[in-house]
Amino acid sequence: MNPILHKIVETKHSEIERSRGKRLPTRSIPIQNWKSHLKTSSVSVIAECKKGSPSAGVLRPEYDPVSIAKDYETSGAGAISVLTDELYFFGSLGDLDSVARSVSLPVIRKDFILDPIQIDEAYAYGASAILLIVRILTPEQLRSLLAHAHGLGLSVLVETHNEREVNIALDAGATTIGINTRDLDTFEIHKNLIEEIAPKLDPSIIRVAESGIESYEDWQKYKGVIDSMLVGTFFMKSQNIKRDFHNLLNGSK
């Protein structure tokens, strides 16, 4: 495991222990239907709210996740991803709660989830879905966490990076598979990965392309083999999210 990823996972274990026994708020907003927003007649966008990352540092100094999320919704996003990791991505559960209350789209808690308590937090703070990363979980953990999320009515985006991880995800019962072109061990982007893996997935699976999408041309070659794309850094660097959202989907001409 990459040293940065290893450090993040170790930090998560410490955070989880501190979270045990804390009282969570009572959820007061409905769960939004994940599949109906992402499995449509065209490629949908899971638009991401993140202030920064370990590899890129602060991406958006003037970070207002609610304002960003509203821009995403009016631009036609299918769902919104909110980074909740505080130490490495500068997010919070408060961001998740605020965004979930401000839009009528499914909101996904994007974090390094290792324990059911983090899924309980996601539910309590308004998420309609969570992210699970195969790279940091055993097959048994993945299966157990998937079942826990589904028991709460939450959808799950299961992130993979190769065919072995895809098979682990499918064996665990995943119905939404994210294919992350960024190798979490090296942080390198492998853009051909989507074309290699996505066509092999059953069309009933919601197939999500992750990382490295920064232009209309980047995702056009994936048409017909993906249902959705998760886009974060491109929007966080944008000076005009609505304009660049339109250009990403339609081209800038």
CSV table of C-alpha atoms in Angstrom, one decimal:
chain,number,residue,atom,x,y,z
A,1,MET,CA,0.0,0.0,0.0
A,2,ASN,CA,1.2,3.5,-0.9
A,3,PRO,CA,2.7,5.2,2.2
A,4,ILE,CA,0.2,8.1,2.0
A,5,LEU,CA,-2.8,5.7,1.6
A,6,HIS,CA,-1.4,3.6,4.5
A,7,LYS,CA,-1.2,6.8,6.7
A,8,ILE,CA,-4.7,7.8,5.8
A,9,VAL,CA,-6.0,4.3,6.7
A,10,GLU,CA,-4.2,4.4,10.0
A,11,THR,CA,-5.7,7.8,10.7
A,12,LYS,CA,-9.1,6.5,10.0
A,13,HIS,CA,-8.7,3.7,12.5
A,14,SER,CA,-7.9,6.3,15.2
A,15,GLU,CA,-10.9,8.5,14.1
A,16,ILE,CA,-13.2,5.4,14.3
A,17,GLU,CA,-12.2,4.7,17.8
A,18,ARG,CA,-12.9,8.3,18.9
A,19,SER,CA,-16.3,8.1,17.2
A,20,ARG,CA,-17.5,5.1,19.2
A,21,GLY,CA,-20.2,5.9,21.7
A,22,LYS,CA,-20.9,9.4,20.2
A,23,ARG,CA,-24.5,10.2,19.7
A,24,LEU,CA,-25.5,10.8,16.1
A,25,PRO,CA,-28.2,13.2,15.0
A,26,THR,CA,-31.6,11.8,13.9
A,27,ARG,CA,-31.9,11.8,10.1
A,28,SER,CA,-34.6,14.2,8.9
A,29,ILE,CA,-34.3,14.1,5.1
A,30,PRO,CA,-35.3,11.3,2.7
A,31,ILE,CA,-32.9,9.0,0.9
A,32,GLN,CA,-32.8,9.9,-2.8
A,33,ASN,CA,-32.9,7.2,-5.4
A,34,TRP,CA,-29.4,6.5,-6.6
A,35,LYS,CA,-30.2,4.3,-9.6
A,36,SER,CA,-32.8,6.6,-11.2
A,37,HIS,CA,-30.4,9.5,-11.2
A,38,LEU,CA,-27.4,7.7,-12.6
A,39,LYS,CA,-28.8,5.0,-14.9
A,40,THR,CA,-30.3,7.2,-17.5
A,41,SER,CA,-30.4,7.5,-21.3
A,42,SER,CA,-27.2,9.6,-21.3
A,43,VAL,CA,-24.0,9.6,-19.3
A,44,SER,CA,-24.7,11.2,-15.9
A,45,VAL,CA,-22.2,13.1,-13.7
A,46,ILE,CA,-21.4,12.5,-10.1
A,47,ALA,CA,-20.0,16.0,-9.4
A,48,GLU,CA,-17.6,16.3,-6.4
A,49,CYS,CA,-17.2,18.8,-3.7
A,50,LYS,CA,-13.6,18.7,-2.3
A,51,LYS,CA,-11.4,21.5,-1.1
A,52,GLY,CA,-8.2,19.6,-1.8
A,53,SER,CA,-6.2,16.4,-1.7
A,54,PRO,CA,-2.9,15.0,-0.4
A,55,SER,CA,-1.4,15.0,-3.9
A,56,ALA,CA,-2.7,18.4,-5.1
A,57,GLY,CA,-3.0,20.4,-1.9
A,58,VAL,CA,-5.7,23.0,-1.6
A,59,LEU,CA,-7.6,23.1,-4.9
A,60,ARG,CA,-10.2,25.7,-4.0
A,61,PRO,CA,-9.2,28.2,-1.3
A,62,GLU,CA,-12.7,29.8,-1.4
A,63,TYR,CA,-14.6,26.6,-0.8
A,64,ASP,CA,-18.3,26.8,-0.3
A,65,PRO,CA,-19.7,23.2,-0.7
A,66,VAL,CA,-23.4,24.3,-0.6
A,67,SER,CA,-22.9,27.0,-3.3
A,68,ILE,CA,-20.9,24.5,-5.4
A,69,ALA,CA,-23.6,21.8,-4.9
A,70,LYS,CA,-26.3,24.1,-6.0
A,71,ASP,CA,-24.4,25.0,-9.2
A,72,TYR,CA,-24.0,21.3,-9.9
A,73,GLU,CA,-27.7,20.6,-9.4
A,74,THR,CA,-28.8,23.4,-11.7
A,75,SER,CA,-26.2,22.3,-14.3
A,76,GLY,CA,-27.7,18.8,-14.4
A,77,ALA,CA,-25.6,16.6,-12.2
A,78,GLY,CA,-27.0,13.2,-11.4
A,79,ALA,CA,-25.5,13.0,-7.9
A,80,ILE,CA,-23.1,14.9,-5.7
A,81,SER,CA,-20.0,13.5,-4.0
A,82,VAL,CA,-18.8,15.2,-0.8
A,83,LEU,CA,-15.4,14.5,0.7
A,84,THR,CA,-15.7,14.3,4.5
A,85,ASP,CA,-12.1,13.5,5.4
A,86,GLU,CA,-10.8,16.4,7.5
A,87,LEU,CA,-7.1,15.9,7.8
A,88,TYR,CA,-6.1,15.0,4.2
A,89,PHE,CA,-9.0,16.4,2.1
A,90,PHE,CA,-10.2,19.4,4.3
A,91,GLY,CA,-13.8,18.2,4.4
A,92,SER,CA,-16.2,17.3,7.2
A,93,LEU,CA,-19.5,15.6,8.1
A,94,GLY,CA,-20.9,19.1,8.4
A,95,ASP,CA,-20.2,19.6,4.7
A,96,LEU,CA,-22.1,16.4,4.0
A,97,ASP,CA,-25.1,17.5,6.1
A,98,SER,CA,-25.2,21.0,4.6
A,99,VAL,CA,-25.1,19.8,1.0
A,100,ALA,CA,-27.6,17.0,1.5
A,101,ARG,CA,-30.1,19.5,2.9
A,102,SER,CA,-29.5,22.0,0.1
A,103,VAL,CA,-30.2,19.8,-3.0
A,104,SER,CA,-32.7,17.2,-4.1
A,105,LEU,CA,-30.0,14.9,-5.6
A,106,PRO,CA,-28.4,11.7,-4.1
A,107,VAL,CA,-25.4,12.8,-2.1
A,108,ILE,CA,-22.6,10.3,-1.5
A,109,ARG,CA,-20.2,10.3,1.4
A,110,LYS,CA,-16.8,9.9,0.0
A,111,ASP,CA,-14.3,8.9,2.6
A,112,PHE,CA,-12.1,5.9,3.5
A,113,ILE,CA,-14.8,3.8,5.1
A,114,LEU,CA,-13.5,0.8,7.2
A,115,ASP,CA,-16.2,0.4,9.8
A,116,PRO,CA,-20.0,0.3,10.1
A,117,ILE,CA,-19.9,3.4,12.4
A,118,GLN,CA,-18.8,5.5,9.4
A,119,ILE,CA,-21.8,4.3,7.5
A,120,ASP,CA,-24.1,5.1,10.4
A,121,GLU,CA,-22.5,8.6,10.3
A,122,ALA,CA,-23.2,8.9,6.6
A,123,TYR,CA,-26.8,8.0,7.1
A,124,ALA,CA,-27.3,10.4,10.1
A,125,TYR,CA,-25.8,13.3,8.1
A,126,GLY,CA,-28.0,12.9,5.1
A,127,ALA,CA,-26.1,10.7,2.6
A,128,SER,CA,-28.0,8.6,0.2
A,129,ALA,CA,-24.9,6.6,-0.8
A,130,ILE,CA,-21.4,5.8,0.4
A,131,LEU,CA,-18.1,4.9,-1.2
A,132,LEU,CA,-16.3,1.7,-0.4
A,133,ILE,CA,-12.8,1.1,-1.8
A,134,VAL,CA,-11.8,-2.4,-2.5
A,135,ARG,CA,-8.1,-1.6,-2.2
A,136,ILE,CA,-8.3,-1.0,1.5
A,137,LEU,CA,-10.8,-3.7,2.5
A,138,THR,CA,-10.7,-7.5,2.7
A,139,PRO,CA,-13.4,-9.3,0.7
A,140,GLU,CA,-15.2,-10.1,4.0
A,141,GLN,CA,-15.1,-6.5,5.2
A,142,LEU,CA,-16.5,-5.3,1.8
A,143,ARG,CA,-19.3,-7.8,2.0
A,144,SER,CA,-20.2,-6.9,5.6
A,145,LEU,CA,-20.0,-3.1,4.9
A,146,LEU,CA,-22.2,-3.4,1.8
A,147,ALA,CA,-24.8,-5.3,3.8
A,148,HIS,CA,-24.7,-2.7,6.5
A,149,ALA,CA,-25.2,0.1,4.1
A,150,HIS,CA,-28.0,-1.7,2.2
A,151,GLY,CA,-29.7,-2.4,5.6
A,152,LEU,CA,-30.0,1.4,6.1
A,153,GLY,CA,-31.3,1.9,2.6
A,154,LEU,CA,-28.1,3.5,1.3
A,155,SER,CA,-26.6,2.8,-2.1
A,156,VAL,CA,-22.9,2.0,-2.5
A,157,LEU,CA,-20.3,3.0,-5.1
A,158,VAL,CA,-17.6,0.3,-4.9
A,159,GLU,CA,-14.3,1.6,-6.2
A,160,THR,CA,-12.0,-0.7,-8.1
A,161,HIS,CA,-8.8,-0.3,-10.1
A,162,ASN,CA,-8.3,-3.7,-11.9
A,163,GLU,CA,-10.2,-6.8,-12.9
A,164,ARG,CA,-9.3,-8.7,-9.8
A,165,GLU,CA,-10.9,-5.9,-7.7
A,166,VAL,CA,-13.9,-5.8,-9.9
A,167,ASN,CA,-14.4,-9.5,-9.4
A,168,ILE,CA,-14.1,-9.1,-5.6
A,169,ALA,CA,-16.7,-6.3,-5.8
A,170,LEU,CA,-19.1,-8.3,-7.8
A,171,ASP,CA,-18.7,-11.4,-5.6
A,172,ALA,CA,-19.6,-9.1,-2.6
A,173,GLY,CA,-22.8,-8.1,-4.3
A,174,ALA,CA,-21.9,-4.6,-5.6
A,175,THR,CA,-24.4,-3.2,-8.1
A,176,THR,CA,-22.5,0.1,-8.7
A,177,ILE,CA,-18.9,-0.3,-9.8
A,178,GLY,CA,-16.5,2.6,-10.0
A,179,ILE,CA,-13.4,2.1,-12.2
A,180,ASN,CA,-10.8,4.5,-10.8
A,181,THR,CA,-8.1,5.2,-13.5
A,182,ARG,CA,-5.9,6.6,-10.7
A,183,ASP,CA,-3.7,3.9,-9.1
A,184,LEU,CA,-3.9,4.6,-5.4
A,185,ASP,CA,-0.5,3.1,-4.9
A,186,THR,CA,1.3,5.3,-7.4
A,187,PHE,CA,-1.3,8.1,-8.1
A,188,GLU,CA,-0.7,7.6,-11.8
A,189,ILE,CA,-3.6,7.8,-14.2
A,190,HIS,CA,-4.3,4.8,-16.6
A,191,LYS,CA,-6.9,6.2,-19.0
A,192,ASN,CA,-7.3,3.0,-21.0
A,193,LEU,CA,-8.6,1.2,-17.9
A,194,ILE,CA,-12.2,2.1,-18.5
A,195,GLU,CA,-12.2,0.8,-22.0
A,196,GLU,CA,-10.5,-2.5,-20.8
A,197,ILE,CA,-12.9,-3.2,-17.9
A,198,ALA,CA,-16.2,-1.5,-18.4
A,199,PRO,CA,-17.4,-3.4,-21.5
A,200,LYS,CA,-17.0,-6.7,-19.5
A,201,LEU,CA,-19.5,-5.6,-16.9
A,202,ASP,CA,-23.1,-6.7,-17.2
A,203,PRO,CA,-25.3,-3.7,-18.4
A,204,SER,CA,-27.4,-4.1,-15.2
A,205,ILE,CA,-24.4,-2.8,-13.2
A,206,ILE,CA,-24.1,1.0,-12.8
A,207,ARG,CA,-20.7,1.6,-14.3
A,208,VAL,CA,-18.8,4.7,-13.1
A,209,ALA,CA,-15.6,6.2,-14.6
A,210,GLU,CA,-13.5,7.9,-12.0
A,211,SER,CA,-10.5,10.2,-12.2
A,212,GLY,CA,-8.7,12.0,-15.0
A,213,ILE,CA,-11.8,13.3,-16.8
A,214,GLU,CA,-11.1,17.0,-17.6
A,215,SER,CA,-12.6,17.5,-21.1
A,216,TYR,CA,-15.4,16.4,-23.4
A,217,GLU,CA,-12.9,14.3,-25.4
A,218,ASP,CA,-11.8,12.5,-22.2
A,219,TRP,CA,-15.1,10.8,-21.7
A,220,GLN,CA,-16.4,10.5,-25.3
A,221,LYS,CA,-14.5,7.3,-25.9
A,222,TYR,CA,-16.3,5.8,-22.9
A,223,LYS,CA,-19.8,6.3,-24.3
A,224,GLY,CA,-21.7,3.1,-24.5
A,225,VAL,CA,-19.7,1.4,-21.8
A,226,ILE,CA,-20.3,3.7,-18.8
A,227,ASP,CA,-23.4,5.1,-17.2
A,228,SER,CA,-21.8,7.8,-15.1
A,229,MET,CA,-18.6,9.7,-14.5
A,230,LEU,CA,-17.2,11.1,-11.2
A,231,VAL,CA,-15.6,14.5,-11.7
A,232,GLY,CA,-14.0,16.5,-9.0
A,233,THR,CA,-10.6,18.2,-9.6
A,234,PHE,CA,-11.7,19.6,-12.9
A,235,PHE,CA,-14.6,21.4,-11.3
A,236,MET,CA,-12.7,22.5,-8.2
A,237,LYS,CA,-10.1,24.3,-10.4
A,238,SER,CA,-12.8,25.9,-12.5
A,239,GLN,CA,-13.5,29.7,-12.3
A,240,ASN,CA,-17.0,29.1,-13.7
A,241,ILE,CA,-18.5,25.7,-12.8
A,242,LYS,CA,-21.7,26.1,-14.7
A,243,ARG,CA,-19.9,27.0,-17.9
A,244,ASP,CA,-17.3,24.3,-17.6
A,245,PHE,CA,-20.0,21.7,-16.6
A,246,HIS,CA,-21.8,22.5,-19.9
A,247,ASN,CA,-18.5,22.4,-21.9
A,248,LEU,CA,-17.5,19.1,-20.3
A,249,LEU,CA,-20.8,17.4,-21.5
A,250,ASN,CA,-21.2,19.2,-24.8
A,251,GLY,CA,-17.8,20.4,-25.9
A,252,SER,CA,-16.6,24.0,-25.9
A,253,LYS,CA,-17.5,24.8,-29.5
